[in-house]
Tab-separated table of C-alpha atoms in Angstrom:
chain	number	residue	atom	x	y	z
A	1	MET	CA	-62.514	-1.382	37.908
A	2	ARG	CA	-60.652	-3.011	40.783
A	3	THR	CA	-58.059	-5.482	39.559
A	4	ARG	CA	-55.687	-7.683	41.513
A	5	PHE	CA	-52.694	-9.191	39.734
A	6	TYR	CA	-51.046	-11.998	41.701
A	7	ASN	CA	-48.463	-14.764	41.270
A	8	ALA	CA	-46.437	-12.357	39.130
A	9	ARG	CA	-42.841	-11.458	38.619
A	10	VAL	CA	-42.803	-7.683	39.086
A	11	LEU	CA	-40.347	-5.257	37.493
A	12	THR	CA	-41.215	-1.844	38.900
A	13	MET	CA	-38.390	0.031	37.076
A	14	GLU	CA	-37.715	1.879	40.314
A	15	SER	CA	-34.019	2.538	40.803
A	16	GLY	CA	-32.354	-0.145	42.929
A	17	ARG	CA	-35.358	-2.477	43.113
A	18	ASP	CA	-34.890	-5.952	41.663
A	19	ILE	CA	-37.529	-8.159	40.083
A	20	PHE	CA	-39.555	-9.985	42.745
A	21	PHE	CA	-42.507	-12.363	43.009
A	22	GLY	CA	-45.565	-10.478	44.159
A	23	GLU	CA	-48.767	-8.614	43.434
A	24	VAL	CA	-50.013	-5.365	41.909
A	25	TRP	CA	-53.405	-3.958	42.897
A	26	VAL	CA	-55.283	-1.403	40.805
A	27	VAL	CA	-58.303	0.675	41.812
A	28	GLU	CA	-59.821	2.773	39.034
A	29	ASP	CA	-56.891	4.357	37.155
A	30	ARG	CA	-54.236	4.096	39.902
A	31	ILE	CA	-51.980	1.514	41.468
A	32	ILE	CA	-52.704	1.187	45.196
A	33	PHE	CA	-50.250	-1.582	46.100
A	34	VAL	CA	-47.071	-3.167	44.723
A	35	GLY	CA	-45.292	-5.811	46.805
A	36	THR	CA	-44.924	-9.414	47.860
A	37	GLU	CA	-47.834	-11.596	48.919
A	38	GLU	CA	-46.779	-11.194	52.552
A	39	GLU	CA	-46.629	-7.416	52.180
A	40	GLY	CA	-50.113	-7.599	50.711
A	41	ARG	CA	-51.423	-9.331	53.812
A	42	ASN	CA	-49.757	-6.685	55.975
A	43	TYR	CA	-51.355	-3.970	53.825
A	44	CYS	CA	-54.799	-5.460	54.440
A	45	ASN	CA	-54.155	-5.636	58.185
A	46	GLU	CA	-53.057	-1.992	58.239
A	47	HIS	CA	-56.014	-0.843	56.107
A	48	LYS	CA	-58.866	-2.744	57.739
A	49	ASP	CA	-61.178	0.176	57.043
A	50	THR	CA	-60.625	-0.341	53.297
A	51	ILE	CA	-62.831	-3.045	51.832
A	52	LEU	CA	-61.069	-4.587	48.844
A	53	ILE	CA	-63.583	-6.318	46.613
A	54	TRP	CA	-62.053	-7.182	43.268
A	55	ASP	CA	-63.864	-6.975	39.957
A	56	ARG	CA	-61.200	-9.259	38.577
A	57	GLU	CA	-58.300	-11.248	39.990
A	58	ILE	CA	-55.677	-12.268	37.431
A	59	ASP	CA	-53.266	-15.124	38.065
A	60	CYS	CA	-50.124	-14.101	36.161
A	61	HIS	CA	-48.641	-17.635	36.325
A	62	GLY	CA	-45.167	-16.255	36.975
A	63	ASN	CA	-45.214	-13.918	33.994
A	64	LEU	CA	-43.791	-10.408	34.184
A	65	LEU	CA	-45.633	-7.200	35.086
A	66	MET	CA	-43.823	-3.955	34.243
A	67	PRO	CA	-44.586	-0.367	33.224
A	68	GLY	CA	-45.806	0.070	29.661
A	69	PHE	CA	-43.395	1.276	27.013
A	70	LYS	CA	-43.469	4.935	26.011
A	71	ASN	CA	-43.170	5.537	22.266
A	72	ALA	CA	-41.557	8.958	22.461
A	73	HIS	CA	-41.847	9.931	18.799
A	74	THR	CA	-44.385	8.926	16.184
A	75	HIS	CA	-46.795	10.129	13.485
A	76	SER	CA	-49.644	7.658	13.864
A	77	ALA	CA	-51.824	8.447	10.842
A	78	MET	CA	-48.916	7.849	8.461
A	79	THR	CA	-50.120	4.249	8.313
A	80	LEU	CA	-51.616	5.449	5.007
A	81	MET	CA	-48.110	5.644	3.494
A	82	ARG	CA	-46.762	2.457	5.037
A	83	SER	CA	-44.831	0.585	2.300
A	84	LYS	CA	-45.913	3.174	-0.280
A	85	ALA	CA	-42.919	5.463	0.289
A	86	ASP	CA	-39.809	3.397	0.723
A	87	ASP	CA	-36.149	3.177	-0.305
A	88	LEU	CA	-35.568	6.929	-0.658
A	89	PRO	CA	-33.347	9.384	1.249
A	90	LEU	CA	-35.157	11.666	3.703
A	91	GLN	CA	-35.525	14.830	1.609
A	92	ASP	CA	-36.702	12.952	-1.498
A	93	TRP	CA	-38.969	10.818	0.675
A	94	LEU	CA	-40.609	13.897	2.183
A	95	GLY	CA	-40.834	15.953	-1.007
A	96	THR	CA	-42.062	13.326	-3.448
A	97	GLN	CA	-43.883	10.735	-1.331
A	98	ILE	CA	-45.079	12.296	1.908
A	99	PHE	CA	-45.954	15.992	1.625
A	100	PRO	CA	-48.092	15.564	-1.573
A	101	VAL	CA	-50.136	12.790	0.058
A	102	GLU	CA	-50.539	14.655	3.334
A	103	ALA	CA	-52.002	17.593	1.397
A	104	LYS	CA	-54.956	15.339	0.521
A	105	MET	CA	-55.605	14.024	4.037
A	106	THR	CA	-58.485	15.364	6.130
A	107	GLY	CA	-58.852	15.457	9.883
A	108	GLU	CA	-61.343	12.607	9.636
A	109	ASP	CA	-58.814	10.566	7.642
A	110	ILE	CA	-56.215	11.147	10.350
A	111	TYR	CA	-58.706	10.084	13.025
A	112	HIS	CA	-59.366	6.731	11.351
A	113	LEU	CA	-55.844	6.006	10.132
A	114	SER	CA	-54.448	6.551	13.620
A	115	LYS	CA	-56.480	3.597	14.864
A	116	ILE	CA	-54.288	1.142	12.956
A	117	SER	CA	-51.281	2.473	14.831
A	118	ILE	CA	-53.129	2.316	18.151
A	119	LEU	CA	-53.819	-1.371	17.582
A	120	GLU	CA	-50.150	-1.929	16.814
A	121	TYR	CA	-48.990	0.083	19.829
A	122	LEU	CA	-51.103	-2.079	22.102
A	123	THR	CA	-49.627	-5.294	20.710
A	124	SER	CA	-46.155	-3.884	21.394
A	125	GLY	CA	-46.908	-3.011	25.031
A	126	ILE	CA	-46.897	0.721	24.317
A	127	THR	CA	-49.170	2.608	26.711
A	128	SER	CA	-48.311	6.219	25.770
A	129	VAL	CA	-47.128	7.946	22.610
A	130	PHE	CA	-45.490	11.297	21.883
A	131	GLU	CA	-47.408	12.256	18.752
A	132	MET	CA	-46.735	14.893	16.095
A	133	TYR	CA	-49.179	15.318	13.246
A	134	LEU	CA	-51.332	17.662	11.209
A	135	THR	CA	-54.683	17.897	13.027
A	136	PRO	CA	-54.125	17.809	16.801
A	137	PHE	CA	-57.797	18.071	17.745
A	138	THR	CA	-58.802	14.984	15.765
A	139	VAL	CA	-55.687	13.201	17.054
A	140	ALA	CA	-56.815	14.003	20.614
A	141	ASP	CA	-60.281	12.680	19.761
A	142	VAL	CA	-59.073	9.313	18.496
A	143	PHE	CA	-56.738	8.652	21.430
A	144	ARG	CA	-59.473	9.633	23.890
A	145	ASP	CA	-62.031	7.440	22.125
A	146	CYS	CA	-59.661	4.454	22.075
A	147	GLY	CA	-58.547	4.960	25.676
A	148	MET	CA	-54.861	5.444	24.963
A	149	ARG	CA	-52.541	8.045	26.453
A	150	CYS	CA	-51.192	10.637	24.014
A	151	VAL	CA	-48.874	13.593	24.449
A	152	GLN	CA	-48.809	15.768	21.350
A	153	THR	CA	-46.507	18.380	19.977
A	154	SER	CA	-46.969	20.489	16.885
A	155	CYS	CA	-45.595	20.161	13.368
A	156	VAL	CA	-45.925	23.914	12.751
A	157	ASN	CA	-43.860	25.010	9.743
A	158	ASN	CA	-43.901	27.555	6.926
A	159	PHE	CA	-46.572	25.605	5.034
A	160	SER	CA	-48.804	24.069	7.702
A	161	GLN	CA	-50.523	25.239	10.881
A	162	SER	CA	-49.416	28.533	12.496
A	163	VAL	CA	-48.131	29.999	15.738
A	164	GLU	CA	-51.683	31.109	16.549
A	165	LEU	CA	-52.905	27.532	16.127
A	166	LEU	CA	-49.981	26.267	18.187
A	167	GLU	CA	-51.126	28.384	21.115
A	168	LYS	CA	-54.718	27.227	20.648
A	169	TYR	CA	-53.657	23.570	20.701
A	170	TYR	CA	-51.652	24.217	23.855
A	171	THR	CA	-54.476	25.943	25.725
A	172	ASP	CA	-57.383	23.837	24.450
A	173	ILE	CA	-55.972	20.300	24.640
A	174	ASN	CA	-54.164	20.484	27.967
A	175	GLY	CA	-56.279	19.649	31.012
A	176	LYS	CA	-59.388	18.547	29.129
A	177	ASP	CA	-59.240	14.771	29.700
A	178	PRO	CA	-56.920	12.205	31.300
A	179	TYR	CA	-55.668	10.816	28.007
A	180	ASN	CA	-54.378	13.918	26.212
A	181	SER	CA	-51.803	16.643	26.753
A	182	PHE	CA	-49.857	19.014	24.508
A	183	ILE	CA	-46.297	20.384	24.435
A	184	LEU	CA	-45.003	23.295	22.328
A	185	GLY	CA	-42.965	22.473	19.241
A	186	VAL	CA	-42.388	22.820	15.501
A	187	HIS	CA	-41.614	20.420	12.673
A	188	ALA	CA	-37.928	21.291	12.162
A	189	GLU	CA	-35.509	24.160	11.614
A	190	TYR	CA	-35.334	23.554	7.858
A	191	THR	CA	-39.113	23.938	7.422
A	192	CYS	CA	-39.440	27.059	9.629
A	193	SER	CA	-38.371	30.640	8.967
A	194	LYS	CA	-36.449	32.548	11.594
A	195	GLU	CA	-39.452	34.843	12.018
A	196	LEU	CA	-41.770	31.911	12.720
A	197	LEU	CA	-39.337	30.501	15.282
A	198	GLU	CA	-39.048	33.879	16.987
A	199	GLU	CA	-42.831	33.925	17.399
A	200	CYS	CA	-42.676	30.408	18.865
A	201	ALA	CA	-40.017	31.612	21.298
A	202	LYS	CA	-42.499	34.186	22.570
A	203	LEU	CA	-44.916	31.356	23.415
A	204	VAL	CA	-42.137	29.461	25.185
A	205	GLN	CA	-41.496	32.547	27.320
A	206	LYS	CA	-45.192	33.244	27.884
A	207	TYR	CA	-45.960	29.742	29.166
A	208	LYS	CA	-42.486	28.931	30.523
A	209	ALA	CA	-42.820	25.704	28.571
A	210	PRO	CA	-40.480	23.114	27.044
A	211	PHE	CA	-39.974	23.021	23.292
A	212	TRP	CA	-39.571	20.098	20.862
A	213	ALA	CA	-38.687	19.555	17.183
A	214	HIS	CA	-37.031	17.196	14.737
A	215	ILE	CA	-33.396	18.166	15.254
A	216	GLN	CA	-30.233	17.280	13.357
A	217	GLU	CA	-31.703	14.128	11.864
A	218	THR	CA	-29.398	14.204	8.829
A	219	GLU	CA	-25.943	15.551	8.082
A	220	THR	CA	-27.357	17.657	5.227
A	221	GLU	CA	-29.929	19.306	7.489
A	222	THR	CA	-27.221	20.200	9.984
A	223	LYS	CA	-24.775	21.571	7.389
A	224	GLU	CA	-27.438	23.689	5.666
A	225	CYS	CA	-28.419	25.311	8.968
A	226	VAL	CA	-24.764	26.165	9.597
A	227	GLU	CA	-24.636	27.726	6.127
A	228	ARG	CA	-27.776	29.796	6.845
A	229	TYR	CA	-27.060	30.960	10.371
A	230	GLY	CA	-23.496	29.984	11.221
A	231	MET	CA	-24.917	27.628	13.859
A	232	THR	CA	-26.253	24.099	14.133
A	233	PRO	CA	-30.024	23.783	14.709
A	234	ILE	CA	-29.437	23.182	18.441
A	235	GLU	CA	-27.270	26.288	18.718
A	236	PHE	CA	-29.740	28.285	16.620
A	237	PHE	CA	-32.803	27.222	18.630
A	238	ASP	CA	-30.959	27.963	21.846
A	239	SER	CA	-29.924	31.421	20.597
A	240	LEU	CA	-33.621	32.243	20.102
A	241	GLY	CA	-34.497	31.201	23.662
A	242	LEU	CA	-36.509	28.162	22.593
A	243	PHE	CA	-34.783	25.840	25.075
A	244	GLU	CA	-34.863	28.071	28.133
A	245	TYR	CA	-37.409	25.787	29.811
A	246	GLY	CA	-36.102	22.490	28.480
A	247	GLY	CA	-37.626	20.114	25.967
A	248	GLY	CA	-35.643	18.155	23.442
A	249	GLY	CA	-35.346	16.776	19.968
A	250	TYR	CA	-36.301	13.799	17.851
A	251	HIS	CA	-33.516	11.858	16.094
A	252	VAL	CA	-30.567	14.114	17.129
A	253	VAL	CA	-28.065	12.095	15.112
A	254	TRP	CA	-25.479	14.685	14.021
A	255	THR	CA	-24.230	16.597	17.069
A	256	ASN	CA	-20.909	18.072	18.151
A	257	ASP	CA	-19.394	18.850	21.545
A	258	ARG	CA	-20.955	22.335	21.633
A	259	ASP	CA	-24.413	20.897	20.893
A	260	ARG	CA	-24.044	18.417	23.721
A	261	GLU	CA	-22.932	21.165	26.109
A	262	ILE	CA	-26.125	23.083	25.331
A	263	MET	CA	-28.250	19.948	25.707
A	264	LYS	CA	-26.742	19.191	29.099
A	265	LYS	CA	-27.075	22.802	30.273
A	266	ARG	CA	-30.729	23.066	29.199
A	267	GLY	CA	-31.737	19.609	30.438
A	268	LEU	CA	-32.799	18.514	26.965
A	269	TYR	CA	-33.933	14.999	26.113
A	270	VAL	CA	-32.862	13.023	23.067
A	271	VAL	CA	-35.491	10.791	21.505
A	272	THR	CA	-33.621	8.325	19.336
A	273	ASN	CA	-35.351	6.579	16.422
A	274	PRO	CA	-32.945	3.886	15.264
A	275	GLY	CA	-35.330	1.969	13.005
A	276	SER	CA	-36.293	5.027	10.985
A	277	ASN	CA	-32.743	6.374	10.927
A	278	THR	CA	-31.489	3.026	9.631
A	279	LYS	CA	-34.137	2.726	6.915
A	280	LEU	CA	-33.622	6.322	5.714
A	281	ALA	CA	-29.831	6.042	6.082
A	282	SER	CA	-29.804	9.142	8.267
A	283	GLY	CA	-26.972	7.892	10.465
A	284	ILE	CA	-26.398	6.380	13.898
A	285	ALA	CA	-26.943	8.639	16.901
A	286	PRO	CA	-24.029	8.857	19.390
A	287	ILE	CA	-26.001	7.306	22.247
A	288	ALA	CA	-22.972	6.426	24.368
A	289	LYS	CA	-21.753	10.025	24.209
A	290	TYR	CA	-25.155	11.282	25.343
A	291	LEU	CA	-25.094	8.924	28.302
A	292	GLU	CA	-21.528	9.948	29.166
A	293	CYS	CA	-22.634	13.597	29.149
A	294	GLY	CA	-25.630	12.876	31.372
A	295	ILE	CA	-28.111	13.665	28.591
A	296	PRO	CA	-31.265	11.543	29.047
A	297	VAL	CA	-32.318	9.389	26.088
A	298	ALA	CA	-35.790	8.070	25.261
A	299	ILE	CA	-36.889	5.900	22.339
A	300	GLY	CA	-39.434	6.400	19.566
A	301	THR	CA	-40.438	4.355	16.550
A	302	ASP	CA	-41.060	7.391	14.321
A	303	GLY	CA	-44.035	6.978	12.009
A	304	PRO	CA	-45.250	3.885	10.152
A	305	ALA	CA	-44.143	5.340	6.806
A	306	SER	CA	-40.502	5.783	7.746
A	307	ASN	CA	-39.921	2.786	10.009
A	308	ASN	CA	-42.357	1.032	8.993
A	309	CYS	CA	-42.893	-1.026	12.139
A	310	LEU	CA	-44.259	0.271	15.459
A	311	ASP	CA	-42.379	-2.241	17.566
A	312	MET	CA	-40.596	-1.122	20.739
A	313	PHE	CA	-38.759	-4.434	21.030
A	314	ARG	CA	-37.085	-3.904	17.668
A	315	GLU	CA	-36.224	-0.319	18.565
A	316	MET	CA	-34.653	-1.337	21.872
A	317	PHE	CA	-32.443	-3.915	20.167
A	318	LEU	CA	-31.407	-1.396	17.503
A	319	VAL	CA	-30.531	1.258	20.103
A	320	THR	CA	-27.958	-0.962	21.740
A	321	GLY	CA	-26.954	-2.934	18.622
A	322	LEU	CA	-26.202	0.142	16.497
A	323	ALA	CA	-24.398	1.813	19.412
A	324	LYS	CA	-22.124	-1.211	19.723
A	325	LEU	CA	-21.337	-1.071	16.013
A	326	LYS	CA	-20.772	2.688	16.011
A	327	ASP	CA	-18.416	2.484	18.983
A	328	MET	CA	-16.967	-0.922	17.981
A	329	ASP	CA	-17.521	-1.884	21.599
A	330	ALA	CA	-19.760	-4.788	22.615
A	331	SER	CA	-20.166	-3.280	26.088
A	332	SER	CA	-21.549	0.016	24.777
A	333	VAL	CA	-25.065	0.989	25.969
A	334	ASP	CA	-26.150	-1.705	28.415
A	335	ALA	CA	-29.535	-3.386	27.971
A	336	ALA	CA	-30.723	-2.206	31.404
A	337	GLU	CA	-30.129	1.395	30.337
A	338	VAL	CA	-32.062	0.781	27.122
A	339	LEU	CA	-35.068	-0.602	29.010
A	340	LYS	CA	-34.994	2.532	31.169
A	341	MET	CA	-35.025	4.640	27.995
A	342	ALA	CA	-38.104	2.803	26.734
A	343	THR	CA	-40.054	3.263	29.969
A	344	VAL	CA	-38.935	5.760	32.622
A	345	ASN	CA	-37.046	8.179	30.370
A	346	GLY	CA	-39.818	8.222	27.799
A	347	ALA	CA	-42.379	9.039	30.468
A	348	HIS	CA	-40.257	11.896	31.821
A	349	ALA	CA	-39.545	13.291	28.339
A	350	MET	CA	-43.309	13.398	27.729
A	351	GLY	CA	-44.107	14.961	31.093
A	352	LEU	CA	-45.849	11.780	32.277
A	353	ASN	CA	-44.166	11.589	35.651
A	354	ASP	CA	-47.140	9.641	37.058
A	355	ALA	CA	-46.699	6.860	34.503
A	356	ASP	CA	-43.009	6.042	34.798
A	357	VAL	CA	-42.786	3.129	37.290
A	358	LEU	CA	-45.004	0.639	39.087
A	359	ALA	CA	-45.553	2.162	42.523
A	360	GLU	CA	-48.367	3.134	44.831
A	361	GLY	CA	-50.189	6.216	43.527
A	362	LYS	CA	-48.887	5.915	39.967
A	363	LEU	CA	-51.120	5.549	36.924
A	364	ALA	CA	-52.022	1.952	36.166
A	365	ASP	CA	-50.308	1.775	32.777
A	366	ILE	CA	-49.105	-1.823	33.026
A	367	ILE	CA	-48.098	-4.555	30.633
A	368	MET	CA	-47.679	-8.299	31.107
A	369	LEU	CA	-44.984	-10.211	29.217
A	370	ASP	CA	-45.262	-13.949	28.658
A	371	LEU	CA	-42.090	-15.584	29.952
A	372	GLN	CA	-43.293	-19.079	29.058
A	373	GLN	CA	-42.229	-18.784	25.422
A	374	PRO	CA	-38.979	-20.192	24.009
A	375	ASN	CA	-37.382	-16.787	23.404
A	376	MET	CA	-37.589	-16.039	27.130
A	377	GLN	CA	-36.179	-19.336	28.368
A	378	PRO	CA	-34.263	-20.231	30.395
A	379	ILE	CA	-34.732	-17.369	32.809
A	380	ASN	CA	-31.216	-16.100	33.422
A	381	ASN	CA	-31.665	-12.329	33.139
A	382	ILE	CA	-35.140	-11.056	32.345
A	383	VAL	CA	-34.083	-7.461	31.602
A	384	LYS	CA	-31.466	-8.613	29.093
A	385	ASN	CA	-33.974	-11.034	27.581
A	386	ILE	CA	-36.531	-8.271	27.019
A	387	VAL	CA	-34.047	-6.111	25.105
A	388	TYR	CA	-32.057	-8.767	23.250
A	389	SER	CA	-34.609	-11.497	22.566
A	390	GLY	CA	-37.996	-10.032	23.457
A	391	SER	CA	-40.788	-9.782	20.905
A	392	LYS	CA	-44.264	-8.373	20.484
A	393	SER	CA	-45.417	-11.993	20.723
A	394	ASN	CA	-44.505	-11.839	24.419
A	395	VAL	CA	-47.053	-9.069	25.120
A	396	ILE	CA	-50.156	-10.735	26.494
A	397	MET	CA	-51.767	-7.736	28.191
A	398	THR	CA	-51.691	-3.950	27.917
A	399	MET	CA	-53.531	-1.915	30.570
A	400	ILE	CA	-53.923	1.863	30.359
A	401	GLY	CA	-55.420	3.852	33.209
A	402	GLY	CA	-56.663	0.697	34.900
A	403	ILE	CA	-58.515	-0.573	31.808
A	404	ILE	CA	-57.200	-3.562	29.856
A	405	ARG	CA	-57.090	-2.466	26.224
A	406	TYR	CA	-55.368	-5.559	24.835
A	407	GLU	CA	-55.329	-9.107	26.179
A	408	ASN	CA	-54.387	-12.395	24.523
A	409	GLY	CA	-54.906	-11.041	21.018
A	410	LYS	CA	-58.206	-9.267	21.762
A	411	PHE	CA	-58.626	-5.478	21.631
A	412	ASN	CA	-60.822	-3.199	23.715
A	413	ILE	CA	-60.820	0.191	21.960
A	414	GLY	CA	-64.514	0.510	21.040
A	415	VAL	CA	-64.128	-0.744	17.458
A	416	THR	CA	-63.078	-4.029	15.864
A	417	PRO	CA	-59.831	-4.374	13.895
A	418	SER	CA	-61.764	-5.367	10.762
A	419	GLU	CA	-63.734	-2.106	10.925
A	420	VAL	CA	-60.487	-0.153	11.335
A	421	TYR	CA	-58.870	-1.880	8.359
A	422	ALA	CA	-61.922	-1.463	6.107
A	423	LYS	CA	-62.042	2.282	6.765
A	424	ALA	CA	-58.321	2.595	6.033
A	425	GLU	CA	-58.817	0.833	2.697
A	426	GLU	CA	-61.552	3.341	1.784
A	427	ILE	CA	-59.246	6.265	2.543
A	428	LYS	CA	-56.360	4.686	0.640
A	429	ALA	CA	-58.555	4.126	-2.435
A	430	ARG	CA	-59.715	7.746	-2.426
A	431	ILE	CA	-56.264	9.279	-2.019
A	432	TYR	CA	-54.148	6.872	-4.058
A	433	GLY	CA	-56.832	5.814	-6.490
A	434	ASN	CA	-56.314	2.094	-5.930
C-alpha cells in the first residue's frame, strides 16, 4: 500500500520538533516523507525518478497524526478473567483467582482470548505491546495473524515453562516475521528459585541480552526478598548478573536509593502500571525520582484482569495524576514527559527503535486523533490535551506497518468482533462453567 496523509497536524515526537501542518507519506511498511506541503513539493522535485502513485490519499481535516502508543506491559489473554477476579490484594488475587484458572487454559484458548485485547488496543491507538504470557508460540501466532506488533518476554517460574523453553522462545520467535520479537525474562523473583535464576543468567551471558521481570510491585514482595537474600529483588537480580546487558522491570513501585543507583548504572527501564497498581493497592511508583535520576520510564496497562481496562489515555493521566498526589506537587511529572513515556520510551524499552517517532525510514505505526471533539477544544496545547483530557473516543485510525487496522470504528484483523466475542464466551463457559 502507498498512502498519503495530508492536511494534518503532525506530532512526530522527535526532540525539539513542534507540531506543524503537513503531510506523511507511507510506502509499504515505512514512512518515506514527513513535512509541510511545500517540503512535499520540494521532495517530488528532488526525486523526479520516483513515481508516487497513491493507493489512497487521506484528508486528515486538521486532525493529529502521531506515533502509535506502546503498551509496555500486558497479559492479553487475561481477558478471560476480566471482572471475575476483582477487589483482592495481589497475592490473594493471584493464588485464588488467577493461577487456578490459568491452569485450565490451553494455547488455543490464549490465541482466541488475546483477540479481544487486540481489538481494544487498536481502539486505544496502541500499535505495539510488550506481552508476557503462558504460551509464547500461540501468542506470536495471534499477533501475526491480526497484523499487530508484539514483543514478548517470558513468565518462566518454578511452576510454569522452563529455562530450556525460554531459550527456545528466544531463538525461534526472533527474526521469523516483522510482527514478533522476544526478550529474555521471568515472572518475578518470588516465583523463581535462585537456581532457576542462575540458569537464566547463563542465557543472559550467552546472548548478551537484556532481562525483564515483574519487580518490586508490592511492599510485601520486596520485604520478603530482603528476608530471603538480604537484598531487594533489584539488588538480587543484579548480583546474579541478570542486568549486565540492561533490561528493566514492570511496576517497580517500592525502590530505595541503592535500587535506583543500580537501575541508572545498568540502563534499566521502568514500566509503570498505574491503573493496575491502583486497583490492587500495590502503591504509587516514585516516577519523579526516576526522572530525576535519569531512569527512563515507559507505560503499560498490565493485563485486563488486573486493570481491567486497556486504555493508554487513562494510564497517561494516572501516571501524572498519581505522581502529583504522591509528591504533593502539581508540577510533578509534566504531561509532555508522560506522552514521551507512552510512545518513544515504550518503543525503546521494547527494542523497537524503528517505531519510536514519525520520520523518514521509520515503521509506519501511526495513529490519527480526532481534534474536532469537545474534549479537544479549544486547541490551546494539544500535548496537554492528549494526556489530561484525551480519550479512546478520539482515536479514529490506527495503522501498523503501513496497514490500517482500525478506522472509524471498523476493524481489519481478519475476523469480526462478533466472532471474537462468541469464541471467548465458549471458552468462558468451558472453564468457568457458566
